[in-house]
Each structure stands twice: as C-alpha cells, then as structure tokens.
C-alpha cells in the first residue's frame, strides 16, 4: 500500500500548490500528481503539494501564471520516474514528448549593481522521440 503523501489520490494530472518547509518558497504547478513531489529549486529537497485541485481555467490565480515558463522536469519526481515529460502530450510539437538524455550542472554568474550573483542549476538535454 502506498502512503498518502498528497491530498489527491486519483490517476490524473492536477493543479498543485507547493511550499518548501525549509525556505518557505512557494510555487504552483499544473503538473501535480498523486503521491509525487517536486524538488525546491533553492533547497533541493522533495516537497509534496499541500493543495491539489482539478485542472480548470480559473481567473483566481491567472495573474500568477507565467505561460513562458517550462515545466522543470529535473525537479519533478514523476518526470524523473518516467524518464520524460509527465504532462499532456498536446503541449509538444510532435505527438510524443521528448526524452531526457542528460542533466548537466551549470553555474550562471551575473553582475548587477556591483554585485556578483551565482545561480546553480541543471541544463536538461532532450532527445526528440519519433
């Protein structure tokens, strides 16, 4: 028997709200699943959603949705288990989603207002599927 790690226990993709217990960073994802988490970008710990609801167009959180952002597959437990994008196939140009082939550590250094900032992240390499 699987422990109930999330409020939703169905088989479909849902909308989830997350908050890291360590740094208190919050985020939302339309790629949330039963008993699956997403890693916090800051703390690199697995975080499970505290709220999950059916996917639907809602004006309540519309101002918080960034349509230019891609789903961070390297932080998603379900993507990692599947070895590919966990969401709907319709969001890709082909009928099949790409497969993650490699994750490469990357450090981005930026200079702003005489301050040096370093951000550590992962470069995700994909292979298109035929």
CSV table of N, CA, C and O in Angstrom, one decimal, residues 44 74-75 103-106 120-124:
chain,number,residue,atom,x,y,z
A,44,UNK,N,16.8,22.0,-2.8
A,44,UNK,CA,17.0,20.7,-3.4
A,44,UNK,C,16.4,19.6,-2.5
A,44,UNK,O,17.0,18.5,-2.4
A,74,UNK,N,13.7,18.3,-14.4
A,74,UNK,CA,14.7,17.8,-13.5
A,74,UNK,C,14.4,17.9,-12.0
A,74,UNK,O,15.0,17.3,-11.2
A,75,UNK,N,13.3,18.7,-11.7
A,75,UNK,CA,12.9,18.8,-10.3
A,75,UNK,C,11.6,18.0,-10.0
A,75,UNK,O,11.2,17.9,-8.9
A,103,UNK,N,21.5,15.4,-17.6
A,103,UNK,CA,21.3,16.5,-16.8
A,103,UNK,C,22.8,17.0,-16.5
A,103,UNK,O,23.6,16.3,-15.9
A,104,UNK,N,23.1,18.3,-16.8
A,104,UNK,CA,24.4,18.8,-16.6
A,104,UNK,C,24.4,19.9,-15.6
A,104,UNK,O,23.6,20.9,-15.8
A,105,UNK,N,25.2,19.9,-14.6
A,105,UNK,CA,25.3,21.0,-13.7
A,105,UNK,C,25.8,22.3,-14.4
A,105,UNK,O,26.7,22.2,-15.2
A,106,UNK,N,25.3,23.4,-14.0
A,106,UNK,CA,25.6,24.7,-14.7
A,106,UNK,C,25.6,25.8,-13.6
A,106,UNK,O,24.7,25.8,-12.7
A,120,UNK,N,23.1,28.2,-9.3
A,120,UNK,CA,23.4,26.9,-9.7
A,120,UNK,C,22.2,26.2,-10.2
A,120,UNK,O,21.1,26.3,-9.5
A,121,UNK,N,22.2,25.6,-11.3
A,121,UNK,CA,21.1,24.9,-11.9
A,121,UNK,C,21.5,23.7,-12.7
A,121,UNK,O,22.7,23.4,-12.8
A,122,UNK,N,20.5,23.1,-13.4
A,122,UNK,CA,20.8,22.0,-14.2
A,122,UNK,C,20.4,22.3,-15.6
A,122,UNK,O,19.3,22.8,-15.9
A,123,UNK,N,21.2,21.9,-16.6
A,123,UNK,CA,20.9,22.0,-18.0
A,123,UNK,C,20.3,20.7,-18.4
A,123,UNK,O,20.9,19.7,-18.2
A,124,UNK,N,19.1,20.7,-18.9
A,124,UNK,CA,18.4,19.5,-19.3
A,124,UNK,C,18.5,19.3,-20.8
A,124,UNK,O,18.1,20.1,-21.6
